[in-house]
Short mmCIF file of C-alpha atoms and ligand atoms in Angstrom, two decimals:
data_model
loop_
_atom_site.label_atom_id
_atom_site.label_comp_id
_atom_site.label_asym_id
_atom_site.label_seq_id
_atom_site.Cartn_x
_atom_site.Cartn_y
_atom_site.Cartn_z
CA UNK A 1 19.99 -0.39 1.85
CA UNK A 2 21.13 -2.87 4.51
CA UNK A 3 24.70 -4.19 4.38
CA UNK A 4 23.46 -7.62 3.40
CA UNK A 5 22.90 -6.31 -0.10
CA UNK A 6 26.66 -6.27 -0.56
CA UNK A 7 27.30 -9.18 1.76
CA UNK A 8 29.09 -11.21 -0.89
CA UNK A 9 30.63 -8.35 -2.92
CA UNK A 10 34.35 -7.64 -2.77
CA UNK A 11 35.44 -4.75 -0.57
CA UNK A 12 35.82 -2.34 -3.50
CA UNK A 13 32.15 -1.81 -2.79
CA UNK A 14 33.00 -1.14 0.83
CA UNK A 15 32.80 2.61 0.29
CA UNK A 16 29.44 2.28 -1.42
CA UNK A 17 28.27 -0.02 1.34
CA UNK A 18 29.06 2.60 3.99
CA UNK A 19 27.27 5.23 1.94
CA UNK A 20 24.27 3.00 1.33
CA UNK A 21 23.95 2.54 5.05
CA UNK A 22 24.07 6.34 5.34
CA UNK A 23 21.31 6.39 2.69
CA UNK A 24 19.20 4.10 4.85
CA UNK A 25 19.89 6.09 8.04
CA UNK A 26 19.22 9.37 6.25
CA UNK A 27 15.95 7.98 4.95
CA UNK A 28 14.86 7.04 8.43
CA UNK A 29 16.00 10.27 10.10
CA UNK A 30 14.72 12.67 7.46
CA UNK A 31 11.32 11.03 7.43
CA UNK A 32 11.08 11.06 11.21
CA UNK A 33 12.04 14.74 11.35
CA UNK A 34 9.50 15.51 8.64
CA UNK A 35 6.78 13.69 10.52
CA UNK A 36 7.58 15.40 13.84
CA UNK A 37 8.03 18.84 12.26
CA UNK A 38 4.57 18.80 10.72
CA UNK A 39 3.03 16.86 13.56
CA UNK A 40 1.38 19.85 15.23
CA UNK A 41 0.14 21.41 12.01
CA UNK A 42 -1.63 18.47 10.39
CA UNK A 43 -5.37 18.04 10.03
CA UNK A 44 -7.32 15.87 12.46
CA UNK A 45 -10.68 14.12 12.74
CA UNK A 46 -13.09 14.78 15.58
CA UNK A 47 -15.38 11.78 16.03
CA UNK A 48 -18.41 11.30 18.27
CA UNK A 49 -18.67 7.53 18.45
CA UNK A 50 -21.30 5.02 19.44
CA UNK A 51 -23.61 5.55 16.47
CA UNK A 52 -24.89 2.70 14.32
CA UNK A 53 -24.27 3.36 10.62
CA UNK A 54 -26.34 2.21 7.69
CA UNK A 55 -26.45 2.34 3.91
CA UNK A 56 -24.24 1.48 0.94
CA UNK A 57 -20.63 2.38 0.27
CA UNK A 58 -18.67 2.14 -2.97
CA UNK A 59 -14.99 1.18 -2.59
CA UNK A 60 -12.49 3.45 -4.37
CA UNK A 61 -10.11 2.17 -7.05
CA UNK A 62 -7.24 0.13 -5.59
CA UNK A 63 -4.42 2.35 -4.27
CA UNK A 64 -1.61 -0.15 -4.73
CA UNK A 65 -2.78 -1.13 -8.22
CA UNK A 66 -3.01 2.52 -9.22
CA UNK A 67 0.60 3.19 -8.21
CA UNK A 68 1.82 0.41 -10.51
CA UNK A 69 -0.53 1.17 -13.41
CA UNK A 70 0.25 4.88 -13.42
CA UNK A 71 4.00 4.19 -13.33
CA UNK A 72 3.57 1.93 -16.38
CA UNK A 73 2.38 4.79 -18.60
CA UNK A 74 6.09 5.70 -18.97
CA UNK A 75 6.59 2.54 -21.05
CA UNK A 76 4.92 3.97 -24.18
CA UNK A 77 4.78 7.23 -26.15
CA UNK A 78 1.11 6.62 -26.92
CA UNK A 79 -2.02 7.55 -24.97
CA UNK A 80 -2.95 5.46 -21.95
CA UNK A 81 -6.44 5.98 -20.52
CA UNK A 82 -6.85 4.90 -16.89
CA UNK A 83 -10.25 4.65 -15.18
CA UNK A 84 -11.41 4.25 -11.56
CA UNK A 85 -8.35 6.10 -10.20
CA UNK A 86 -8.73 6.71 -6.45
CA UNK A 87 -8.60 10.38 -5.42
CA UNK A 88 -6.07 9.88 -2.60
CA UNK A 89 -2.84 11.66 -1.63
CA UNK A 90 -0.33 9.03 -2.76
CA UNK A 91 -1.91 8.55 -6.18
CA UNK A 92 -2.37 12.29 -6.77
CA UNK A 93 1.28 12.81 -5.82
CA UNK A 94 2.41 10.18 -8.33
CA UNK A 95 0.31 11.83 -11.06
CA UNK A 96 1.92 15.16 -10.10
CA UNK A 97 5.37 13.60 -10.43
CA UNK A 98 4.53 12.41 -13.96
CA UNK A 99 3.24 15.85 -14.84
CA UNK A 100 6.41 17.43 -13.41
CA UNK A 101 8.48 15.28 -15.78
CA UNK A 102 6.37 16.56 -18.68
CA UNK A 103 4.10 13.56 -19.15
CA UNK A 104 0.90 14.91 -20.68
CA UNK A 105 -1.86 14.41 -18.08
CA UNK A 106 -5.41 15.03 -19.27
CA UNK A 107 -7.82 14.62 -16.36
CA UNK A 108 -11.18 13.64 -17.90
CA UNK A 109 -12.94 13.50 -14.54
CA UNK A 110 -12.11 12.89 -10.87
CA UNK A 111 -11.34 9.22 -11.51
CA UNK A 112 -10.24 9.14 -15.16
CA UNK A 113 -6.99 10.36 -16.71
CA UNK A 114 -5.39 10.10 -20.14
CA UNK A 115 -1.58 10.04 -20.00
CA UNK A 116 0.90 10.47 -22.82
CA UNK A 117 4.62 10.09 -22.13
CA UNK A 118 5.91 11.14 -25.56
CA UNK A 119 8.35 13.93 -24.70
CA UNK A 120 9.38 13.60 -21.10
CA UNK A 121 12.15 15.30 -19.17
CA UNK A 122 14.18 12.28 -18.07
CA UNK A 123 16.56 14.31 -15.93
CA UNK A 124 13.72 15.41 -13.65
CA UNK A 125 14.14 12.14 -11.77
CA UNK A 126 17.64 13.35 -10.85
CA UNK A 127 16.39 16.64 -9.41
CA UNK A 128 15.93 17.83 -5.80
CA UNK A 129 12.25 18.45 -6.57
CA UNK A 130 11.69 14.81 -7.53
CA UNK A 131 13.60 13.56 -4.50
CA UNK A 132 11.54 15.78 -2.19
CA UNK A 133 8.16 14.86 -3.67
CA UNK A 134 9.09 11.22 -4.34
CA UNK A 135 10.09 10.78 -0.70
CA UNK A 136 6.47 11.29 0.35
CA UNK A 137 5.23 7.97 -1.05
CA UNK A 138 6.39 4.40 -1.59
CA UNK A 139 4.93 4.25 -5.07
CA UNK A 140 7.51 6.60 -6.61
CA UNK A 141 10.07 3.78 -6.52
CA UNK A 142 8.19 2.16 -9.42
CA UNK A 143 9.12 4.88 -11.89
CA UNK A 144 12.59 3.32 -12.05
CA UNK A 145 11.69 0.14 -13.95
CA UNK A 146 9.92 1.87 -16.87
CA UNK A 147 12.63 4.56 -17.07
CA UNK A 148 15.38 1.95 -17.18
CA UNK A 149 13.51 -0.03 -19.85
CA UNK A 150 12.71 2.92 -22.11
CA UNK A 151 15.52 5.45 -21.45
CA UNK A 152 18.29 3.15 -20.17
CA UNK A 153 18.73 5.19 -17.02
CA UNK A 154 16.86 5.49 -13.74
CA UNK A 155 17.20 6.83 -10.22
CA UNK A 156 15.95 5.49 -6.91
CA UNK A 157 15.77 8.22 -4.31
CA UNK A 158 14.62 7.76 -0.73
CA UNK A 159 11.13 6.28 -1.21
CA UNK A 160 8.52 7.19 1.40
CA UNK A 161 5.44 5.30 2.47
CA UNK A 162 4.29 3.86 5.77
CA UNK A 163 6.94 3.83 8.49
CA UNK A 164 6.17 0.22 9.41
CA UNK A 165 9.53 -1.44 8.97
CA UNK A 166 12.72 -1.49 6.91
CA UNK A 167 11.02 -0.90 3.55
CA UNK A 168 14.21 -1.83 1.68
CA UNK A 169 14.55 -1.89 -2.11
CA UNK A 170 17.00 -4.79 -2.35
CA UNK A 171 14.70 -6.88 -4.57
CA UNK A 172 14.36 -4.00 -7.03
CA UNK A 173 18.14 -3.44 -7.25
CA UNK A 174 19.03 -7.13 -7.54
CA UNK A 175 16.39 -7.59 -10.27
CA UNK A 176 17.67 -4.64 -12.29
CA UNK A 177 21.24 -5.93 -11.96
CA UNK A 178 20.16 -9.34 -13.23
CA UNK A 179 18.70 -7.66 -16.32
CA UNK A 180 22.05 -5.99 -17.00
CA UNK A 181 21.79 -2.64 -15.26
CA UNK A 182 24.69 -1.16 -13.28
CA UNK A 183 24.32 1.28 -10.44
CA UNK A 184 26.31 3.70 -8.37
CA UNK A 185 25.38 5.50 -5.19
CA UNK A 186 25.65 9.26 -5.50
CA UNK A 187 26.43 10.71 -2.05
CA UNK A 188 25.64 14.25 -3.22
CA UNK A 189 22.07 13.32 -4.06
CA UNK A 190 21.75 10.25 -1.79
CA UNK A 191 20.40 8.47 -4.85
CA UNK A 192 21.06 5.14 -6.54
CA UNK A 193 21.77 5.83 -10.24
CA UNK A 194 21.11 3.02 -12.70
CA UNK A 195 22.36 2.79 -16.29
CA UNK A 196 22.33 0.10 -18.94
CA UNK A 197 23.49 -0.29 -22.53
CA UNK A 198 20.35 -2.36 -23.06
CA UNK A 199 18.48 -4.73 -20.77
CA UNK A 200 18.81 -8.43 -21.55
CA UNK A 201 16.24 -11.04 -20.51
CA UNK A 202 17.33 -13.72 -18.05
CA UNK A 203 16.11 -16.18 -15.42
CA UNK A 204 15.92 -14.76 -11.92
CA UNK A 205 14.58 -15.87 -8.58
CA UNK A 206 13.58 -12.88 -6.47
CA UNK A 207 15.03 -12.85 -2.96
CA UNK A 208 11.46 -12.37 -1.72
CA UNK A 209 8.08 -11.94 -3.46
CA UNK A 210 8.13 -8.15 -3.12
CA UNK A 211 5.02 -6.47 -4.55
CA UNK A 212 6.64 -3.24 -5.78
CA UNK A 213 9.83 -5.17 -6.50
CA UNK A 214 8.01 -7.57 -8.83
CA UNK A 215 6.20 -4.69 -10.53
CA UNK A 216 9.42 -2.75 -11.04
CA UNK A 217 11.40 -5.68 -12.45
CA UNK A 218 8.47 -6.75 -14.64
CA UNK A 219 8.16 -3.27 -16.15
CA UNK A 220 11.89 -3.33 -16.90
CA UNK A 221 11.68 -6.82 -18.44
CA UNK A 222 8.84 -6.18 -20.91
CA UNK A 223 11.19 -4.11 -23.15
CA UNK A 224 14.32 -6.20 -22.45
CA UNK A 225 15.85 -8.25 -25.27
CA UNK A 226 14.82 -11.91 -25.13
CA UNK A 227 13.03 -13.93 -22.49
CA UNK A 228 12.91 -13.17 -18.78
CA UNK A 229 11.64 -15.57 -16.14
CA UNK A 230 10.81 -14.04 -12.77
CA UNK A 231 10.44 -16.81 -10.17
CA UNK A 232 9.26 -16.14 -6.60
CA UNK A 233 7.28 -13.24 -8.05
CA UNK A 234 4.52 -11.58 -6.05
CA UNK A 235 1.06 -12.32 -7.51
CA UNK A 236 -1.23 -9.89 -5.66
CA UNK A 237 -4.27 -8.75 -7.74
CA UNK A 238 -2.31 -5.52 -8.32
CA UNK A 239 0.43 -7.47 -10.14
CA UNK A 240 -2.13 -9.50 -12.10
CA UNK A 241 -3.81 -6.29 -13.23
CA UNK A 242 -0.44 -4.80 -14.23
CA UNK A 243 0.33 -7.92 -16.31
CA UNK A 244 -3.07 -7.66 -18.05
CA UNK A 245 -2.56 -3.98 -18.80
CA UNK A 246 0.99 -4.55 -20.13
CA UNK A 247 -0.27 -7.39 -22.36
CA UNK A 248 -3.01 -5.11 -23.68
CA UNK A 249 -0.16 -2.71 -24.61
CA UNK A 250 1.59 -5.46 -26.59
CA UNK A 251 3.74 -7.05 -23.90
CA UNK A 252 4.01 -10.83 -23.86
CA UNK A 253 3.63 -12.05 -20.26
CA UNK A 254 2.50 -15.52 -19.24
CA UNK A 255 2.06 -17.09 -15.80
CA UNK A 256 -0.27 -14.31 -14.63
CA UNK A 257 -1.49 -15.08 -11.11
CA UNK A 258 1.37 -17.46 -10.39
CA UNK A 259 4.78 -16.92 -8.80
CA UNK A 260 6.54 -17.61 -12.11
CA UNK A 261 6.17 -14.86 -14.71
CA UNK A 262 7.63 -15.44 -18.16
CA UNK A 263 8.16 -12.37 -20.35
CA UNK A 264 9.12 -12.28 -24.04
CA UNK A 265 10.66 -8.83 -24.49
CA UNK A 266 9.24 -6.60 -27.25
CA UNK A 267 10.63 -3.51 -28.96
CA UNK A 268 7.90 -1.10 -27.95
CA UNK A 269 4.47 -0.90 -26.38
CA UNK A 270 1.29 0.80 -27.59
CA UNK A 271 -1.36 2.70 -25.69
CA UNK A 272 -4.38 1.13 -23.98
CA UNK A 273 -7.33 1.70 -21.66
CA UNK A 274 -7.24 0.19 -18.18
CA UNK A 275 -9.77 0.17 -15.34
CA UNK A 276 -8.65 -0.29 -11.75
CA UNK A 277 -10.17 -2.97 -9.52
CA UNK A 278 -12.01 -1.84 -6.37
CA UNK A 279 -9.63 -1.50 -3.42
CA UNK A 280 -9.64 -4.79 -1.50
CA UNK A 281 -8.10 -3.09 1.54
CA UNK A 282 -10.98 -0.61 1.66
CA UNK A 283 -13.44 -3.52 1.40
CA UNK A 284 -11.87 -5.30 4.37
CA UNK A 285 -11.84 -2.01 6.27
CA UNK A 286 -15.58 -1.54 5.67
CA UNK A 287 -16.36 -5.10 6.84
CA UNK A 288 -14.50 -4.39 10.08
CA UNK A 289 -16.25 -1.03 10.40
CA UNK A 290 -19.70 -2.64 10.08
CA UNK A 291 -18.96 -5.22 12.77
CA UNK A 292 -17.36 -2.82 15.26
CA UNK A 293 -20.20 -0.28 14.97
CA UNK A 294 -23.02 -2.89 14.84
CA UNK A 295 -24.05 -1.44 11.50
CA UNK A 296 -25.91 -2.84 8.52
CA UNK A 297 -23.82 -2.01 5.45
CA UNK A 298 -23.75 -2.94 1.78
CA UNK A 299 -20.39 -2.72 -0.01
CA UNK A 300 -21.22 -2.09 -3.66
CA UNK A 301 -19.40 -3.60 -6.65
CA UNK A 302 -16.79 -5.25 -4.45
CA UNK A 303 -15.02 -7.31 -7.14
CA UNK A 304 -15.65 -10.38 -4.99
CA UNK A 305 -13.80 -12.77 -7.33
CA UNK A 306 -10.55 -10.85 -6.66
CA UNK A 307 -10.79 -10.80 -2.83
CA UNK A 308 -9.10 -14.15 -2.17
CA UNK A 309 -9.18 -15.17 1.49
CA UNK A 310 -10.25 -11.73 2.75
CA UNK A 311 -13.99 -12.45 3.29
CA UNK A 312 -13.25 -15.76 5.01
CA UNK A 313 -10.77 -14.14 7.42
CA UNK A 314 -13.50 -11.79 8.61
CA UNK A 315 -15.96 -14.69 8.78
CA UNK A 316 -13.48 -16.37 11.14
CA UNK A 317 -14.11 -13.42 13.48
CA UNK A 318 -17.79 -14.44 13.44
CA UNK A 319 -18.93 -11.69 11.09
CA UNK A 320 -21.91 -12.66 8.94
CA UNK A 321 -21.96 -11.47 5.34
CA UNK A 322 -23.90 -12.35 2.22
CA UNK A 323 -22.80 -11.97 -1.41
CA UNK A 324 -25.59 -10.38 -3.44
CA UNK A 325 -24.28 -10.35 -6.99
CA UNK A 326 -21.03 -8.39 -6.70
CA UNK A 327 -22.17 -6.60 -3.52
CA UNK A 328 -21.28 -7.67 0.02
CA UNK A 329 -24.22 -7.31 2.44
CA UNK A 330 -23.31 -7.19 6.13
CA UNK A 331 -26.36 -7.46 8.43
CA UNK A 332 -26.45 -5.56 11.72
CA UNK A 333 -24.94 -7.79 14.39
CA UNK A 334 -24.26 -6.87 18.01
CA UNK A 335 -22.31 -10.03 18.73
CA UNK A 336 -19.83 -12.02 16.68
CA UNK A 337 -17.79 -14.95 18.00
CA UNK A 338 -14.21 -15.70 16.97
CA UNK A 339 -13.81 -19.22 15.58
CA UNK A 340 -11.37 -21.67 17.09
CA UNK A 341 -9.38 -24.36 15.32
CA UNK A 342 -11.02 -27.75 14.92
CA UNK A 343 -9.28 -28.95 18.13
CA UNK A 344 -10.54 -25.92 20.07
CA UNK A 345 -7.20 -24.11 19.89
CA UNK A 346 -7.16 -20.31 19.87
CA UNK A 347 -7.25 -18.88 16.33
CA UNK A 348 -4.22 -17.16 14.83
CA UNK A 349 -4.68 -14.69 11.96
CA UNK A 350 -1.43 -13.95 10.15
CA UNK A 351 -0.29 -12.25 6.93
CA UNK A 352 1.50 -13.76 3.94
CA UNK A 353 2.31 -12.86 0.36
CA UNK A 354 -0.70 -13.43 -1.94
CA UNK A 355 -2.75 -15.63 -2.12
CA UNK A 356 -2.17 -15.42 1.64
CA UNK A 357 -3.86 -12.76 3.76
CA UNK A 358 -2.61 -9.26 2.93
CA UNK A 359 -0.58 -7.54 5.68
CA UNK A 360 -2.53 -4.35 4.95
CA UNK A 361 -5.61 -5.76 6.68
CA UNK A 362 -3.89 -7.06 9.82
CA UNK A 363 -4.42 -3.74 11.65
CA UNK A 364 -8.10 -3.83 10.64
CA UNK A 365 -8.65 -7.42 11.79
CA UNK A 366 -6.94 -6.56 15.07
CA UNK A 367 -9.28 -3.66 15.82
CA UNK A 368 -12.34 -5.65 14.69
CA UNK A 369 -11.54 -8.43 17.18
CA UNK A 370 -11.80 -5.98 20.09
CA UNK A 371 -15.60 -6.31 20.45
CA UNK A 372 -15.82 -9.95 19.38
CA UNK A 373 -16.50 -12.83 21.76
CA UNK A 374 -13.39 -14.98 22.20
CA UNK A 375 -9.66 -14.44 21.65
CA UNK A 376 -7.34 -14.34 18.67
CA UNK A 377 -3.58 -14.10 18.13
CA UNK A 378 -2.77 -11.54 15.45
CA UNK A 379 0.58 -12.21 13.78
CA UNK A 380 1.97 -9.52 11.49
CA UNK A 381 4.87 -11.48 9.99
CA UNK A 382 5.92 -9.28 7.10
CA UNK A 383 6.54 -5.90 8.72
CA UNK A 384 8.71 -5.17 11.72
CA UNK A 385 6.78 -2.32 13.33
CA UNK A 386 3.17 -2.22 12.28
CA UNK A 387 1.54 -3.14 15.61
CA UNK A 388 2.83 -0.36 17.83
CA UNK A 389 -0.46 1.51 17.55
CA UNK A 390 -2.10 -1.03 19.91
CA UNK A 391 -1.19 1.17 22.91
CA UNK A 392 -3.87 3.64 21.79
CA UNK A 393 -6.50 0.91 21.61
CA UNK A 394 -5.52 -0.24 25.09
CA UNK A 395 -5.92 3.37 26.30
CA UNK A 396 -9.45 3.21 24.85
CA UNK A 397 -10.20 0.12 26.97
CA UNK A 398 -9.37 -2.73 24.59
CA UNK A 399 -7.98 -5.94 26.03
CA UNK A 400 -4.82 -6.47 23.98
CA UNK A 401 -1.46 -7.99 24.89
CA UNK A 402 1.35 -6.88 22.59
CA UNK A 403 3.50 -10.01 22.82
CA UNK A 404 6.31 -8.66 20.61
CA UNK A 405 6.65 -6.35 17.59
CA UNK A 406 5.02 -8.96 15.36
CA UNK A 407 2.27 -10.48 17.54
CA UNK A 408 -0.65 -9.23 19.60
CA UNK A 409 -3.33 -11.18 21.44
CA UNK A 410 -6.82 -9.67 21.48
CA UNK A 411 -9.24 -10.83 24.19
CA UNK A 412 -12.65 -9.84 22.83
CA UNK A 413 -14.95 -7.74 25.03
CA UNK A 414 -18.17 -9.12 23.50
CA UNK A 415 -19.60 -5.65 24.15
CA UNK A 416 -19.22 -5.96 27.94
CA UNK A 417 -18.24 -2.30 27.74
CA UNK A 418 -17.71 0.13 24.85
CA UNK A 419 -14.32 1.67 24.12
CA UNK A 420 -13.86 5.21 25.40
CA UNK A 421 -12.95 8.12 23.17
CA UNK A 422 -9.42 9.57 23.45
CA UNK A 423 -7.02 11.82 21.52
CA UNK A 424 -4.54 9.87 19.41
CA UNK A 425 -2.23 10.14 16.40
CA UNK A 426 -2.35 8.10 13.22
CA UNK A 427 1.09 6.49 12.68
CA UNK A 428 0.35 5.00 9.23
CA UNK A 429 -2.48 4.44 6.77
CA UNK A 430 -3.96 1.21 8.08
CA UNK A 431 -3.36 1.91 11.78
CA UNK A 432 -5.04 5.26 11.16
CA UNK A 433 -8.09 3.58 9.67
CA UNK A 434 -8.11 1.07 12.55
CA UNK A 435 -8.07 3.93 15.09
CA UNK A 436 -10.91 5.59 13.16
CA UNK A 437 -12.98 2.40 13.36
CA UNK A 438 -12.26 2.20 17.10
CA UNK A 439 -13.28 5.86 17.53
CA UNK A 440 -16.53 5.34 15.61
CA UNK A 441 -17.40 2.41 17.89
CA UNK A 442 -16.31 4.16 21.11
CA UNK A 443 -18.45 6.06 23.58
CA UNK A 444 -17.82 9.79 23.51
CA UNK A 445 -15.44 11.99 21.57
CA UNK A 446 -12.15 11.01 19.97
CA UNK A 447 -9.63 13.15 18.13
CA UNK A 448 -7.31 11.53 15.59
CA UNK A 449 -4.35 13.67 14.57
CA UNK A 450 -2.03 13.35 11.56
CA UNK A 451 -4.89 12.15 9.37
CA UNK A 452 -2.85 12.84 6.25
CA UNK A 453 -1.76 9.26 6.83
CA UNK A 454 -5.38 8.14 6.37
CA UNK A 455 -5.89 10.48 3.38
CA UNK A 456 -2.88 8.78 1.74
CA UNK A 457 -4.94 5.62 1.28
CA UNK A 458 -8.66 6.39 1.82
CA UNK A 459 -10.57 8.78 -0.42
CA UNK A 460 -12.37 11.47 1.60
CA UNK A 461 -13.24 8.86 4.18
CA UNK A 462 -14.91 11.44 6.43
CA UNK A 463 -17.40 12.48 3.71
CA UNK A 464 -18.26 8.89 2.92
CA UNK A 465 -18.71 8.01 6.61
CA UNK A 466 -21.03 11.02 7.09
CA UNK A 467 -23.16 9.56 4.27
CA UNK A 468 -23.54 6.44 6.45
CA UNK A 469 -24.59 8.45 9.50
CA UNK A 470 -21.24 8.93 11.25
CA UNK A 471 -20.58 12.01 13.39
CA UNK A 472 -17.13 13.02 12.16
CA UNK A 473 -15.56 16.42 11.50
CA UNK A 474 -12.28 17.28 9.71
CA UNK A 475 -10.33 19.97 11.64
CA UNK A 476 -7.58 21.73 9.70
CA UNK A 477 -4.81 22.50 12.19
CA UNK A 478 -2.61 24.33 9.67
CA UNK A 479 -1.33 27.45 11.43
C1 UD1 B 1 2.82 0.82 -2.72
C2 UD1 B 1 2.56 -0.63 -2.42
O1 UD1 B 1 2.24 -1.42 -3.27
N1 UD1 B 1 2.71 -0.98 -1.11
C3 UD1 B 1 2.46 -2.38 -0.73
C4 UD1 B 1 3.69 -3.22 -1.07
O2 UD1 B 1 4.78 -2.66 -0.39
P1 UD1 B 1 6.27 -3.18 -0.74
O3 UD1 B 1 6.37 -3.63 -2.15
O4 UD1 B 1 7.20 -2.14 -0.28
O5 UD1 B 1 6.38 -4.43 0.22
P2 UD1 B 1 7.16 -5.78 -0.10
O6 UD1 B 1 6.17 -6.66 -0.77
O7 UD1 B 1 8.44 -5.45 -0.76
O8 UD1 B 1 7.48 -6.35 1.34
C5 UD1 B 1 6.79 -5.91 2.46
C6 UD1 B 1 7.52 -6.41 3.66
O9 UD1 B 1 7.30 -7.82 3.75
C7 UD1 B 1 8.53 -8.48 3.85
N2 UD1 B 1 8.35 -9.75 3.17
C8 UD1 B 1 8.04 -9.78 1.83
C9 UD1 B 1 7.85 -11.01 1.22
C10 UD1 B 1 7.98 -12.19 1.98
O10 UD1 B 1 7.84 -13.33 1.48
N3 UD1 B 1 8.26 -12.10 3.32
C11 UD1 B 1 8.45 -10.91 3.92
O11 UD1 B 1 8.71 -10.85 5.12
C12 UD1 B 1 9.54 -7.57 3.19
O12 UD1 B 1 10.85 -7.81 3.69
C13 UD1 B 1 9.03 -6.21 3.62
O13 UD1 B 1 9.48 -5.92 4.93
O14 UD1 B 1 3.46 -4.58 -0.65
C14 UD1 B 1 3.25 -4.71 0.77
C15 UD1 B 1 3.07 -6.18 1.07
O15 UD1 B 1 1.89 -6.64 0.48
C16 UD1 B 1 2.03 -3.88 1.22
O16 UD1 B 1 1.95 -3.91 2.64
C17 UD1 B 1 2.15 -2.45 0.75
O17 UD1 B 1 0.90 -1.75 0.95
C1 PEP B 2 1.83 0.07 3.41
C2 PEP B 2 0.95 0.65 2.62
O1 PEP B 2 1.26 1.60 1.68
P1 PEP B 2 2.72 2.11 1.25
O2 PEP B 2 3.51 0.89 0.79
O3 PEP B 2 2.39 3.05 0.12
O4 PEP B 2 3.33 2.76 2.44
C3 PEP B 2 -0.51 0.35 2.61
O5 PEP B 2 -1.18 0.72 1.60
O6 PEP B 2 -0.98 -0.23 3.61
#
């Protein structure tokens, strides 16, 4: 955690502060080592690009909703049935973590599970096994809120996830403290250990509308004594879905969809059945894919009412699309022209907390602009290092100027020439998908290494692309 967390604490915390900084450095170093160590042994995609695709594709269940919803099963000792679970690495890892801590996991089918957290092993979260597995995904951080609420103790180990910036957990810690939890940093385990004699509701204003931070604090608050108001809360569809699921379990949350959540704490929660929304990040990715490969695609059951500004952002790139019921039909289009502002100024597409444009589609919009007519400034405000993959696109022949870590200008080629296939490595989930879209549109063969990053967030994307006519092969490099 950065020093600013303890900026205004007295120096008795000095020792903790030094150790927390070690925690942050260790997180960064250990993850980098891990990535490099496995680098040469990870699977890769071989893609022969330049083919038009066609057909229909069904988005998976939403990754970032699933990570919240599955964490929430810890809040009750009754059965929770969850449907439309995406079969992706991060979600399967989280389900494994629950199973490791003795949550009963009954997998009905590939996308449906019944969970029952009636006799769990709470100390598992303080074990080397949990720290190792939990460090592979960001979502594991959200086990802390339910554990604190139900068992009065919780641990935050080094969370994993995309290496796209600081990825701090300050909002989570400050929210738990507000609810009456105390924490110490354990240098032996490099973990933050939280305890409470009982959480008490309060008013809090989050330091930033963190998505996992809001989810974590909300899940702690639903069993706290009294009323909690969470202002400056994130309100992504994932959070709205979590609120609806918790209310169906007997929680009392109002303000759903706003940045002010009010929670009346209850003694216990019952079981429920919850169905995940389709993944809005997949849907945006498929719109970009259709445009870049000049393909005619239909995105089935897209949950259009929950997509916010996403369709319009892609329309601003000149992409035509038609809503047919809850499907999105994208006609084949060789050319698409980037809009300008009313005064003719060059368009900027930037990310913001919801209902703004999600940062998880900035990489996809960037790659989609490559073959458009016109120019666009892409501004990734929320993460510090999510645009560094643009060098690979430039190697492929894209006209991109990386202005600084947060901004890149794309000068569209308007199909003057196709991209050329190269060998590249996927640095994170969305950059990986962007590189895959570029490879599918490029002339010739591309190889994308480290595709575990893509598998973290996209369900068997190679199989689904083959169904649309793509020439893609998964090569297992494990030696
Ligand atoms: C598992 C999961 O759910 N991951 C998502 C979650 O990550 P996560 O919850 O970790 O991301 P946060 O919402 O906490 O913040 C993401 C980044 O944005 C910054 N920030 C946040 C709010 C703000 O008003 N201004 C600002 O700059 C934060 O400092 C941080 O650097 O939300 C992110 C933002 O939608 C998504 O990219 C991640 O896919
Ligand atoms: C950043 C993302 O995921 P995570 O927070 O799990 O790394 C993402 O889904 O784009």
